[in-house]
mmCIF file of C-alpha atoms in Angstrom:
data_model
loop_
_atom_site.group_PDB
_atom_site.id
_atom_site.type_symbol
_atom_site.label_atom_id
_atom_site.label_comp_id
_atom_site.label_asym_id
_atom_site.label_seq_id
_atom_site.Cartn_x
_atom_site.Cartn_y
_atom_site.Cartn_z
ATOM 1 C CA UNK A 16 -57.717 -133.674 34.060
ATOM 2 C CA UNK A 17 -58.305 -130.933 36.536
ATOM 3 C CA UNK A 18 -55.510 -129.020 34.977
ATOM 4 C CA UNK A 19 -57.585 -128.661 31.770
ATOM 5 C CA UNK A 20 -60.431 -126.814 33.508
ATOM 6 C CA UNK A 21 -60.708 -123.117 32.919
ATOM 7 C CA UNK A 22 -60.396 -121.151 36.081
ATOM 8 C CA UNK A 23 -63.372 -118.967 36.864
ATOM 9 C CA UNK A 24 -62.791 -115.291 36.940
ATOM 10 C CA UNK A 25 -62.798 -113.969 40.465
ATOM 11 C CA UNK A 26 -65.156 -111.301 41.595
ATOM 12 C CA UNK A 27 -67.823 -112.172 39.010
ATOM 13 C CA UNK A 28 -70.098 -114.007 41.363
ATOM 14 C CA UNK A 29 -71.885 -112.958 44.494
ATOM 15 C CA UNK A 30 -73.659 -115.598 46.593
ATOM 16 C CA UNK A 31 -73.408 -117.995 43.667
ATOM 17 C CA UNK A 32 -74.918 -115.497 41.188
ATOM 18 C CA UNK A 33 -73.002 -113.922 38.221
ATOM 19 C CA UNK A 34 -73.231 -110.112 38.257
ATOM 20 C CA UNK A 35 -71.590 -108.701 35.109
ATOM 21 C CA UNK A 36 -73.398 -105.364 35.391
ATOM 22 C CA UNK A 37 -72.226 -104.887 38.972
ATOM 23 C CA UNK A 38 -68.684 -105.778 38.052
ATOM 24 C CA UNK A 39 -68.718 -103.298 35.164
ATOM 25 C CA UNK A 40 -70.013 -100.540 37.483
ATOM 26 C CA UNK A 41 -67.314 -101.338 40.023
ATOM 27 C CA UNK A 42 -64.627 -101.205 37.343
ATOM 28 C CA UNK A 43 -66.008 -97.918 36.100
ATOM 29 C CA UNK A 44 -65.964 -96.465 39.589
ATOM 30 C CA UNK A 45 -62.372 -97.564 40.057
ATOM 31 C CA UNK A 46 -61.434 -95.993 36.755
ATOM 32 C CA UNK A 47 -63.132 -92.718 37.656
ATOM 33 C CA UNK A 48 -61.485 -92.642 41.032
ATOM 34 C CA UNK A 49 -58.166 -93.316 39.410
ATOM 35 C CA UNK A 50 -58.716 -90.507 36.904
ATOM 36 C CA UNK A 51 -59.705 -88.176 39.732
ATOM 37 C CA UNK A 52 -56.639 -89.112 41.703
ATOM 38 C CA UNK A 53 -54.425 -88.513 38.679
ATOM 39 C CA UNK A 54 -56.153 -85.260 37.831
ATOM 40 C CA UNK A 55 -55.903 -83.795 41.293
ATOM 41 C CA UNK A 56 -52.119 -83.445 41.326
ATOM 42 C CA UNK A 57 -52.295 -81.817 37.857
ATOM 43 C CA UNK A 58 -54.694 -79.229 39.197
ATOM 44 C CA UNK A 59 -52.505 -78.719 42.207
ATOM 45 C CA UNK A 60 -49.399 -78.390 39.991
ATOM 46 C CA UNK A 61 -50.890 -75.593 37.965
ATOM 47 C CA UNK A 62 -49.223 -72.328 39.077
ATOM 48 C CA UNK A 63 -51.256 -69.513 40.477
ATOM 49 C CA UNK A 64 -51.584 -66.209 38.587
ATOM 50 C CA UNK A 65 -49.235 -64.585 41.059
ATOM 51 C CA UNK A 66 -46.695 -67.304 40.307
ATOM 52 C CA UNK A 67 -47.215 -66.836 36.572
ATOM 53 C CA UNK A 68 -46.799 -63.091 36.912
ATOM 54 C CA UNK A 69 -43.600 -63.559 38.920
ATOM 55 C CA UNK A 70 -42.326 -66.040 36.378
ATOM 56 C CA UNK A 71 -43.016 -63.631 33.486
ATOM 57 C CA UNK A 72 -41.396 -60.735 35.383
ATOM 58 C CA UNK A 73 -38.376 -62.911 36.137
ATOM 59 C CA UNK A 74 -38.074 -63.862 32.511
ATOM 60 C CA UNK A 75 -38.239 -60.224 31.439
ATOM 61 C CA UNK A 76 -35.623 -59.316 34.074
ATOM 62 C CA UNK A 77 -33.378 -62.118 32.871
ATOM 63 C CA UNK A 78 -33.878 -60.858 29.337
ATOM 64 C CA UNK A 79 -32.953 -57.340 30.469
ATOM 65 C CA UNK A 80 -29.854 -58.650 32.243
ATOM 66 C CA UNK A 81 -28.892 -60.505 29.090
ATOM 67 C CA UNK A 82 -29.545 -57.300 27.146
ATOM 68 C CA UNK A 83 -26.950 -55.471 29.244
ATOM 69 C CA UNK A 84 -24.498 -58.274 28.580
ATOM 70 C CA UNK A 85 -25.365 -57.962 24.881
ATOM 71 C CA UNK A 86 -24.754 -54.199 25.043
ATOM 72 C CA UNK A 87 -21.401 -54.690 26.756
ATOM 73 C CA UNK A 88 -20.372 -57.377 24.208
ATOM 74 C CA UNK A 89 -21.508 -55.147 21.367
ATOM 75 C CA UNK A 90 -19.474 -52.217 22.726
ATOM 76 C CA UNK A 91 -16.423 -54.432 23.228
ATOM 77 C CA UNK A 92 -16.777 -55.822 19.744
ATOM 78 C CA UNK A 93 -16.955 -52.369 18.192
ATOM 79 C CA UNK A 94 -13.852 -51.215 20.097
ATOM 80 C CA UNK A 95 -11.961 -54.378 19.167
ATOM 81 C CA UNK A 96 -12.956 -54.058 15.510
ATOM 82 C CA UNK A 97 -11.665 -50.474 15.503
ATOM 83 C CA UNK A 98 -8.409 -51.632 17.082
ATOM 84 C CA UNK A 99 -8.023 -54.425 14.505
ATOM 85 C CA UNK A 100 -8.590 -51.940 11.638
ATOM 86 C CA UNK A 101 -5.954 -49.632 13.126
ATOM 87 C CA UNK A 102 -3.458 -52.420 13.526
ATOM 88 C CA UNK A 103 -4.041 -53.715 10.017
ATOM 89 C CA UNK A 104 -3.494 -50.217 8.611
ATOM 90 C CA UNK A 105 -0.273 -49.959 10.639
ATOM 91 C CA UNK A 106 0.874 -53.372 9.378
ATOM 92 C CA UNK A 107 0.275 -52.250 5.775
ATOM 93 C CA UNK A 108 2.291 -49.105 6.249
ATOM 94 C CA UNK A 109 5.138 -50.978 7.950
ATOM 95 C CA UNK A 110 5.103 -53.604 5.208
ATOM 96 C CA UNK A 111 5.498 -50.834 2.630
ATOM 97 C CA UNK A 112 8.455 -49.386 4.569
ATOM 98 C CA UNK A 113 9.922 -52.874 4.848
ATOM 99 C CA UNK A 114 9.695 -53.305 1.094
ATOM 100 C CA UNK A 115 11.365 -49.930 0.590
ATOM 101 C CA UNK A 116 14.191 -50.918 2.961
ATOM 102 C CA UNK A 117 14.523 -54.247 1.139
ATOM 103 C CA UNK A 118 14.760 -52.443 -2.232
ATOM 104 C CA UNK A 119 17.392 -50.045 -0.886
ATOM 105 C CA UNK A 120 19.405 -52.931 0.511
ATOM 106 C CA UNK A 121 19.103 -54.716 -2.830
ATOM 107 C CA UNK A 122 20.344 -51.631 -4.695
ATOM 108 C CA UNK A 123 23.524 -51.608 -2.575
ATOM 109 C CA UNK A 124 24.101 -55.303 -3.231
ATOM 110 C CA UNK A 125 23.573 -54.776 -6.988
ATOM 111 C CA UNK A 126 25.951 -51.803 -7.042
ATOM 112 C CA UNK A 127 28.628 -53.827 -5.272
ATOM 113 C CA UNK A 128 28.121 -56.716 -7.675
ATOM 114 C CA UNK A 129 28.356 -54.489 -10.742
ATOM 115 C CA UNK A 130 31.448 -52.543 -9.577
ATOM 116 C CA UNK A 131 33.104 -55.380 -7.793
ATOM 117 C CA UNK A 132 33.517 -53.030 -4.818
ATOM 118 C CA UNK A 133 35.152 -54.470 -1.718
ATOM 119 C CA UNK A 134 37.188 -53.276 1.194
ATOM 120 C CA UNK A 135 40.235 -51.165 0.061
ATOM 121 C CA UNK A 136 43.467 -53.126 0.044
ATOM 122 C CA UNK A 137 47.050 -52.844 -1.289
ATOM 123 C CA UNK A 138 45.902 -53.363 -4.845
ATOM 124 C CA UNK A 139 43.680 -50.349 -4.573
ATOM 125 C CA UNK A 140 46.638 -48.317 -3.319
ATOM 126 C CA UNK A 141 48.799 -49.541 -6.244
ATOM 127 C CA UNK A 142 46.117 -48.602 -8.774
ATOM 128 C CA UNK A 143 45.820 -45.122 -7.352
ATOM 129 C CA UNK A 144 47.764 -42.470 -9.166
ATOM 130 C CA UNK A 145 48.564 -40.591 -5.974
ATOM 131 C CA UNK A 146 48.251 -41.160 -2.224
ATOM 132 C CA UNK A 147 45.458 -38.573 -2.286
ATOM 133 C CA UNK A 148 43.504 -40.660 -4.801
ATOM 134 C CA UNK A 149 43.883 -43.653 -2.507
ATOM 135 C CA UNK A 150 42.541 -41.777 0.500
ATOM 136 C CA UNK A 151 39.662 -40.391 -1.591
ATOM 137 C CA UNK A 152 38.741 -43.925 -2.787
ATOM 138 C CA UNK A 153 39.029 -45.251 0.774
ATOM 139 C CA UNK A 154 36.668 -42.601 2.158
ATOM 140 C CA UNK A 155 34.185 -43.286 -0.684
ATOM 141 C CA UNK A 156 34.139 -47.011 0.133
ATOM 142 C CA UNK A 157 33.737 -46.281 3.851
ATOM 143 C CA UNK A 158 30.717 -44.113 3.110
ATOM 144 C CA UNK A 159 29.197 -46.790 0.900
ATOM 145 C CA UNK A 160 29.770 -49.412 3.627
ATOM 146 C CA UNK A 161 28.257 -47.127 6.248
ATOM 147 C CA UNK A 162 25.128 -46.464 4.135
ATOM 148 C CA UNK A 163 24.790 -50.149 3.431
ATOM 149 C CA UNK A 164 25.014 -50.919 7.188
ATOM 150 C CA UNK A 165 22.343 -48.304 7.888
ATOM 151 C CA UNK A 166 20.137 -49.900 5.208
ATOM 152 C CA UNK A 167 20.630 -53.347 6.713
ATOM 153 C CA UNK A 168 19.880 -52.116 10.233
ATOM 154 C CA UNK A 169 16.776 -50.248 9.059
ATOM 155 C CA UNK A 170 15.581 -53.362 7.214
ATOM 156 C CA UNK A 171 16.036 -55.541 10.266
ATOM 157 C CA UNK A 172 14.276 -52.995 12.475
ATOM 158 C CA UNK A 173 11.341 -52.630 10.072
ATOM 159 C CA UNK A 174 11.008 -56.382 9.746
ATOM 160 C CA UNK A 175 10.972 -56.841 13.545
ATOM 161 C CA UNK A 176 8.367 -54.100 14.062
ATOM 162 C CA UNK A 177 6.238 -55.418 11.244
ATOM 163 C CA UNK A 178 6.282 -58.931 12.674
ATOM 164 C CA UNK A 179 5.315 -57.563 16.115
ATOM 165 C CA UNK A 180 2.368 -55.581 14.695
ATOM 166 C CA UNK A 181 1.232 -58.606 12.702
ATOM 167 C CA UNK A 182 1.235 -60.630 15.926
ATOM 168 C CA UNK A 183 -0.806 -57.930 17.677
ATOM 169 C CA UNK A 184 -3.244 -57.865 14.802
ATOM 170 C CA UNK A 185 -3.598 -61.640 14.934
ATOM 171 C CA UNK A 186 -4.279 -61.584 18.678
ATOM 172 C CA UNK A 187 -6.769 -58.749 18.225
ATOM 173 C CA UNK A 188 -8.556 -60.679 15.520
ATOM 174 C CA UNK A 189 -8.818 -63.669 17.914
ATOM 175 C CA UNK A 190 -10.207 -61.365 20.622
ATOM 176 C CA UNK A 191 -12.657 -59.921 18.102
ATOM 177 C CA UNK A 192 -13.851 -63.414 17.252
ATOM 178 C CA UNK A 193 -14.389 -64.145 20.922
ATOM 179 C CA UNK A 194 -16.289 -60.886 21.370
ATOM 180 C CA UNK A 195 -18.488 -61.734 18.430
ATOM 181 C CA UNK A 196 -19.158 -65.137 20.004
ATOM 182 C CA UNK A 197 -20.150 -63.476 23.276
ATOM 183 C CA UNK A 198 -22.393 -61.101 21.369
ATOM 184 C CA UNK A 199 -24.106 -63.975 19.580
ATOM 185 C CA UNK A 200 -24.567 -65.876 22.878
ATOM 186 C CA UNK A 201 -26.046 -62.854 24.656
ATOM 187 C CA UNK A 202 -28.399 -62.216 21.744
ATOM 188 C CA UNK A 203 -29.594 -65.817 21.764
ATOM 189 C CA UNK A 204 -30.178 -65.656 25.531
ATOM 190 C CA UNK A 205 -32.293 -62.533 25.198
ATOM 191 C CA UNK A 206 -34.393 -64.002 22.415
ATOM 192 C CA UNK A 207 -34.900 -67.264 24.345
ATOM 193 C CA UNK A 208 -36.028 -65.474 27.533
ATOM 194 C CA UNK A 209 -38.419 -63.271 25.604
ATOM 195 C CA UNK A 210 -39.825 -66.247 23.723
ATOM 196 C CA UNK A 211 -40.380 -68.086 27.033
ATOM 197 C CA UNK A 212 -42.197 -65.088 28.491
ATOM 198 C CA UNK A 213 -44.432 -64.711 25.382
ATOM 199 C CA UNK A 214 -45.205 -68.421 25.355
ATOM 200 C CA UNK A 215 -46.158 -68.297 29.042
ATOM 201 C CA UNK A 216 -48.491 -65.355 28.490
ATOM 202 C CA UNK A 217 -50.175 -66.896 25.456
ATOM 203 C CA UNK A 218 -51.170 -69.920 27.533
ATOM 204 C CA UNK A 219 -53.260 -67.765 29.898
ATOM 205 C CA UNK A 220 -56.980 -67.592 29.435
ATOM 206 C CA UNK A 221 -58.835 -64.309 29.060
ATOM 207 C CA UNK A 222 -60.072 -64.573 32.657
ATOM 208 C CA UNK A 223 -56.528 -65.144 33.935
ATOM 209 C CA UNK A 224 -55.214 -62.213 31.956
ATOM 210 C CA UNK A 225 -57.963 -59.994 33.421
ATOM 211 C CA UNK A 226 -56.955 -61.102 36.918
ATOM 212 C CA UNK A 227 -53.301 -60.357 36.123
ATOM 213 C CA UNK A 228 -54.338 -56.879 34.979
ATOM 214 C CA UNK A 229 -56.177 -56.380 38.259
ATOM 215 C CA UNK A 230 -53.062 -57.452 40.226
ATOM 216 C CA UNK A 231 -51.033 -55.003 38.164
ATOM 217 C CA UNK A 232 -53.445 -52.193 38.942
ATOM 218 C CA UNK A 233 -53.211 -52.960 42.664
ATOM 219 C CA UNK A 234 -49.408 -52.871 42.423
ATOM 220 C CA UNK A 235 -49.520 -49.546 40.658
ATOM 221 C CA UNK A 236 -51.910 -48.093 43.232
ATOM 222 C CA UNK A 237 -49.531 -49.227 46.015
ATOM 223 C CA UNK A 238 -46.588 -47.739 44.094
ATOM 224 C CA UNK A 239 -48.446 -44.442 43.689
ATOM 225 C CA UNK A 240 -49.162 -44.390 47.398
ATOM 226 C CA UNK A 241 -45.491 -44.848 48.250
ATOM 227 C CA UNK A 242 -44.526 -42.258 45.646
ATOM 228 C CA UNK A 243 -46.891 -39.747 47.255
ATOM 229 C CA UNK A 244 -45.401 -40.564 50.643
ATOM 230 C CA UNK A 245 -41.878 -39.995 49.290
ATOM 231 C CA UNK A 246 -43.018 -36.719 47.693
ATOM 232 C CA UNK A 247 -44.369 -35.526 51.056
ATOM 233 C CA UNK A 248 -41.150 -36.462 52.805
ATOM 234 C CA UNK A 249 -39.070 -34.627 50.198
ATOM 235 C CA UNK A 250 -41.358 -31.598 50.369
ATOM 236 C CA UNK A 251 -41.084 -31.544 54.162
ATOM 237 C CA UNK A 252 -37.291 -31.914 53.920
ATOM 238 C CA UNK A 253 -37.137 -29.096 51.375
ATOM 239 C CA UNK A 254 -39.310 -26.901 53.527
ATOM 240 C CA UNK A 255 -37.068 -27.570 56.563
ATOM 241 C CA UNK A 256 -34.015 -26.695 54.508
ATOM 242 C CA UNK A 257 -35.596 -23.464 53.351
ATOM 243 C CA UNK A 258 -36.569 -22.605 56.952
ATOM 244 C CA UNK A 259 -33.024 -23.299 58.108
ATOM 245 C CA UNK A 260 -31.660 -21.135 55.295
ATOM 246 C CA UNK A 261 -34.046 -18.265 56.245
ATOM 247 C CA UNK A 262 -32.940 -18.491 59.872
ATOM 248 C CA UNK A 263 -29.315 -18.495 58.835
ATOM 249 C CA UNK A 264 -29.895 -15.485 56.564
ATOM 250 C CA UNK A 265 -31.665 -13.693 59.398
ATOM 251 C CA UNK A 266 -28.889 -14.459 61.834
ATOM 252 C CA UNK A 267 -26.269 -13.082 59.474
ATOM 253 C CA UNK A 268 -28.265 -10.002 58.407
ATOM 254 C CA UNK A 269 -25.804 -7.695 60.174
ATOM 255 C CA UNK A 270 -23.026 -9.099 57.939
ATOM 256 C CA UNK A 271 -25.041 -9.186 54.723
ATOM 257 C CA UNK A 272 -22.036 -9.036 52.472
ATOM 258 C CA UNK A 273 -20.501 -12.168 53.918
ATOM 259 C CA UNK A 274 -23.857 -13.946 53.822
ATOM 260 C CA UNK A 275 -24.345 -13.194 50.146
ATOM 261 C CA UNK A 276 -20.858 -14.478 49.439
ATOM 262 C CA UNK A 277 -21.662 -17.779 51.130
ATOM 263 C CA UNK A 278 -24.855 -18.125 49.080
ATOM 264 C CA UNK A 279 -23.062 -17.567 45.829
ATOM 265 C CA UNK A 280 -20.428 -20.210 46.674
ATOM 266 C CA UNK A 281 -23.022 -23.037 46.785
ATOM 267 C CA UNK A 282 -25.571 -21.900 44.260
ATOM 268 C CA UNK A 283 -23.578 -22.431 41.034
ATOM 269 C CA UNK A 284 -23.107 -26.208 41.551
ATOM 270 C CA UNK A 285 -26.814 -26.774 42.235
ATOM 271 C CA UNK A 286 -27.783 -24.451 39.411
ATOM 272 C CA UNK A 287 -25.432 -26.213 37.004
ATOM 273 C CA UNK A 288 -26.826 -29.646 37.854
ATOM 274 C CA UNK A 289 -30.418 -28.438 37.642
ATOM 275 C CA UNK A 290 -29.770 -26.948 34.204
ATOM 276 C CA UNK A 291 -28.291 -30.189 32.904
ATOM 277 C CA UNK A 292 -31.026 -32.241 34.577
ATOM 278 C CA UNK A 293 -33.705 -30.099 32.909
ATOM 279 C CA UNK A 294 -32.194 -30.820 29.509
ATOM 280 C CA UNK A 295 -31.960 -34.550 30.242
ATOM 281 C CA UNK A 296 -35.595 -34.686 31.423
ATOM 282 C CA UNK A 297 -36.851 -32.694 28.472
ATOM 283 C CA UNK A 298 -35.223 -35.229 26.148
ATOM 284 C CA UNK A 299 -36.605 -38.153 28.154
ATOM 285 C CA UNK A 300 -40.133 -36.755 28.090
ATOM 286 C CA UNK A 301 -39.910 -36.348 24.306
ATOM 287 C CA UNK A 302 -39.302 -40.109 24.044
ATOM 288 C CA UNK A 303 -42.469 -41.136 25.969
ATOM 289 C CA UNK A 304 -44.502 -43.527 23.832
ATOM 290 C CA UNK A 305 -41.559 -44.967 21.927
ATOM 291 C CA UNK A 306 -41.206 -48.772 22.176
ATOM 292 C CA UNK A 307 -38.793 -50.687 24.331
ATOM 293 C CA UNK A 308 -36.441 -52.696 22.094
ATOM 294 C CA UNK A 309 -33.551 -54.608 23.616
ATOM 295 C CA UNK A 310 -30.150 -53.147 22.733
ATOM 296 C CA UNK A 311 -31.687 -49.966 21.243
ATOM 297 C CA UNK A 312 -30.227 -46.515 21.834
ATOM 298 C CA UNK A 313 -32.696 -44.429 19.804
ATOM 299 C CA UNK A 314 -33.923 -42.447 18.196
ATOM 300 C CA UNK A 315 -36.953 -44.665 17.388
ATOM 301 C CA UNK A 316 -36.721 -47.055 20.298
ATOM 302 C CA UNK A 317 -34.754 -47.651 23.502
ATOM 303 C CA UNK A 318 -33.842 -50.088 26.193
ATOM 304 C CA UNK A 319 -33.570 -48.807 29.788
ATOM 305 C CA UNK A 320 -29.869 -47.809 29.809
ATOM 306 C CA UNK A 321 -30.060 -46.638 26.213
ATOM 307 C CA UNK A 322 -32.727 -44.076 27.237
ATOM 308 C CA UNK A 323 -30.779 -42.744 30.223
ATOM 309 C CA UNK A 324 -27.575 -42.555 28.207
ATOM 310 C CA UNK A 325 -29.305 -40.645 25.388
ATOM 311 C CA UNK A 326 -31.117 -38.304 27.835
ATOM 312 C CA UNK A 327 -27.910 -37.248 29.611
ATOM 313 C CA UNK A 328 -26.042 -37.026 26.321
ATOM 314 C CA UNK A 329 -28.553 -34.386 25.320
ATOM 315 C CA UNK A 330 -27.469 -32.510 28.461
ATOM 316 C CA UNK A 331 -23.761 -32.774 27.481
ATOM 317 C CA UNK A 332 -22.902 -35.598 29.882
ATOM 318 C CA UNK A 333 -21.504 -38.884 28.532
ATOM 319 C CA UNK A 334 -22.669 -41.989 30.384
ATOM 320 C CA UNK A 335 -21.449 -45.555 29.840
ATOM 321 C CA UNK A 336 -23.686 -47.916 27.832
ATOM 322 C CA UNK A 337 -24.746 -50.489 30.463
ATOM 323 C CA UNK A 338 -26.475 -50.264 33.840
ATOM 324 C CA UNK A 339 -23.486 -52.033 35.430
ATOM 325 C CA UNK A 340 -21.263 -49.101 34.410
ATOM 326 C CA UNK A 341 -23.807 -46.284 34.762
ATOM 327 C CA UNK A 342 -24.252 -47.021 38.446
ATOM 328 C CA UNK A 343 -20.630 -46.033 38.983
ATOM 329 C CA UNK A 344 -20.794 -42.929 36.803
ATOM 330 C CA UNK A 345 -21.717 -40.428 39.467
ATOM 331 C CA UNK A 346 -22.346 -39.814 43.178
ATOM 332 C CA UNK A 347 -24.618 -42.124 45.136
ATOM 333 C CA UNK A 348 -27.263 -40.207 47.129
ATOM 334 C CA UNK A 349 -29.979 -41.395 49.577
ATOM 335 C CA UNK A 350 -33.394 -42.014 48.058
ATOM 336 C CA UNK A 351 -34.872 -39.337 50.343
ATOM 337 C CA UNK A 352 -32.538 -36.780 48.676
ATOM 338 C CA UNK A 353 -33.211 -37.770 45.096
ATOM 339 C CA UNK A 354 -33.466 -34.845 42.698
ATOM 340 C CA UNK A 355 -34.957 -34.629 39.188
ATOM 341 C CA UNK A 356 -32.404 -35.988 36.739
ATOM 342 C CA UNK A 357 -30.924 -38.583 39.117
ATOM 343 C CA UNK A 358 -30.669 -42.162 37.967
ATOM 344 C CA UNK A 359 -32.643 -44.773 39.913
ATOM 345 C CA UNK A 360 -31.247 -48.322 39.684
ATOM 346 C CA UNK A 361 -33.169 -51.475 40.445
ATOM 347 C CA UNK A 362 -32.576 -55.042 41.674
ATOM 348 C CA UNK A 363 -29.526 -56.560 43.306
ATOM 349 C CA UNK A 364 -27.947 -57.333 39.938
ATOM 350 C CA UNK A 365 -28.523 -53.739 38.735
ATOM 351 C CA UNK A 366 -30.385 -54.732 35.601
ATOM 352 C CA UNK A 367 -32.743 -51.748 35.257
ATOM 353 C CA UNK A 368 -32.519 -47.994 35.442
ATOM 354 C CA UNK A 369 -34.850 -44.981 35.120
ATOM 355 C CA UNK A 370 -34.435 -41.195 35.306
ATOM 356 C CA UNK A 371 -36.045 -39.540 38.296
ATOM 357 C CA UNK A 372 -38.512 -36.683 37.624
ATOM 358 C CA UNK A 373 -39.579 -35.937 41.243
ATOM 359 C CA UNK A 374 -42.477 -36.818 43.480
ATOM 360 C CA UNK A 375 -41.516 -40.483 43.502
ATOM 361 C CA UNK A 376 -41.879 -40.786 39.741
ATOM 362 C CA UNK A 377 -39.497 -41.565 36.926
ATOM 363 C CA UNK A 378 -39.326 -41.949 33.143
ATOM 364 C CA UNK A 379 -38.045 -45.301 31.981
ATOM 365 C CA UNK A 380 -38.215 -47.929 29.282
ATOM 366 C CA UNK A 381 -39.733 -50.793 31.304
ATOM 367 C CA UNK A 382 -39.470 -54.026 29.394
ATOM 368 C CA UNK A 383 -40.138 -55.743 26.033
ATOM 369 C CA UNK A 384 -43.674 -55.217 24.815
ATOM 370 C CA UNK A 385 -44.000 -51.811 26.618
ATOM 371 C CA UNK A 386 -43.248 -48.197 25.778
ATOM 372 C CA UNK A 387 -41.257 -45.429 27.385
ATOM 373 C CA UNK A 388 -43.447 -43.985 30.106
ATOM 374 C CA UNK A 389 -43.710 -42.209 33.428
ATOM 375 C CA UNK A 390 -44.077 -44.548 36.379
ATOM 376 C CA UNK A 391 -43.591 -44.752 40.107
ATOM 377 C CA UNK A 392 -40.150 -45.752 41.241
ATOM 378 C CA UNK A 393 -41.967 -48.266 43.464
ATOM 379 C CA UNK A 394 -43.512 -50.054 40.457
ATOM 380 C CA UNK A 395 -41.958 -53.322 41.564
ATOM 381 C CA UNK A 396 -41.879 -52.660 45.317
ATOM 382 C CA UNK A 397 -39.564 -50.620 47.530
ATOM 383 C CA UNK A 398 -37.179 -53.541 47.944
ATOM 384 C CA UNK A 399 -36.450 -53.521 44.234
ATOM 385 C CA UNK A 400 -34.736 -50.098 44.431
ATOM 386 C CA UNK A 401 -30.976 -50.620 44.483
ATOM 387 C CA UNK A 402 -29.610 -47.080 44.575
ATOM 388 C CA UNK A 403 -29.830 -43.503 43.331
ATOM 389 C CA UNK A 404 -26.909 -41.904 41.458
ATOM 390 C CA UNK A 405 -26.390 -38.257 40.496
ATOM 391 C CA UNK A 406 -24.486 -38.377 37.222
ATOM 392 C CA UNK A 407 -23.245 -34.798 36.944
#
């Protein structure tokens, strides 16, 4: 019968007294402690503002990298489409020639069928009134046979060339399809990265956004300091060069004619570059305030390489479309020797570029959500600078 007894709940008695209130309080405490324990890791897992800022910047950089891939795929697609159009036009022309050759060949066959023409034989000789008539008929048939052979050879050649061009057109169409697929993939990647960055920013509170703005101001102040330091270094270097030039001019005063000849031999190249750079910078300054739009080349909006390409195009210099190619489109120079008009490239994967204006400053299209503006080349730290290239 003992098995029918209800077991008493443990922990509900103390010294023989039931204490439901105490048990409830204990359970509540345990629950609160459990909630606190569970909440603590969540609080610890929440990223700091610096981490959020880095994540957003990384997403924008990844979007910019994908933008360059999009630009390259777009350029490749345009070239491939042009090639396909050219091949298709060529195929159409060759098909027309093939039809003409086929018609000519058919006319010979019809003529032979109607006249019953064949190779001259004894019967032809017997039907001829004179030996001269025989030879005349023989020469005529030889000419007809020769023209027919030419027509056949031309037809075969045209057919072979047409088939070859059709094969090339088919392969180019396949390549075009692949290029369009790459273009679509790159576009989707850009849109996804930008969406991730926007989503991350929308989750921040007003206080967190204010702190981020303060961090950004500190970074800009540091960048301005480094830009001023670079400007002083460049000014000192320029002053030293001028002093050295004055000393050289003074030392060669006795042979003034030879000195002036030496000066004229180096001045034109510098003058030519400065003239082009002035035109490129004038164009870039006129774009300040226009929005960054990925893949854009103007005139209403730009991405980073679209701006530098358009600026130097205004100076008569053709640059490639992407940062990956622009970095090889000139002479690499040390940062300390950067001149206005030079291109400044950023990051190890060369995903950003600006046009140098002097004193450690540049004009660039920074990232989505921003506008073309003047900014320190140290805007993302000195380590972010990849190289400086003089494009002309």
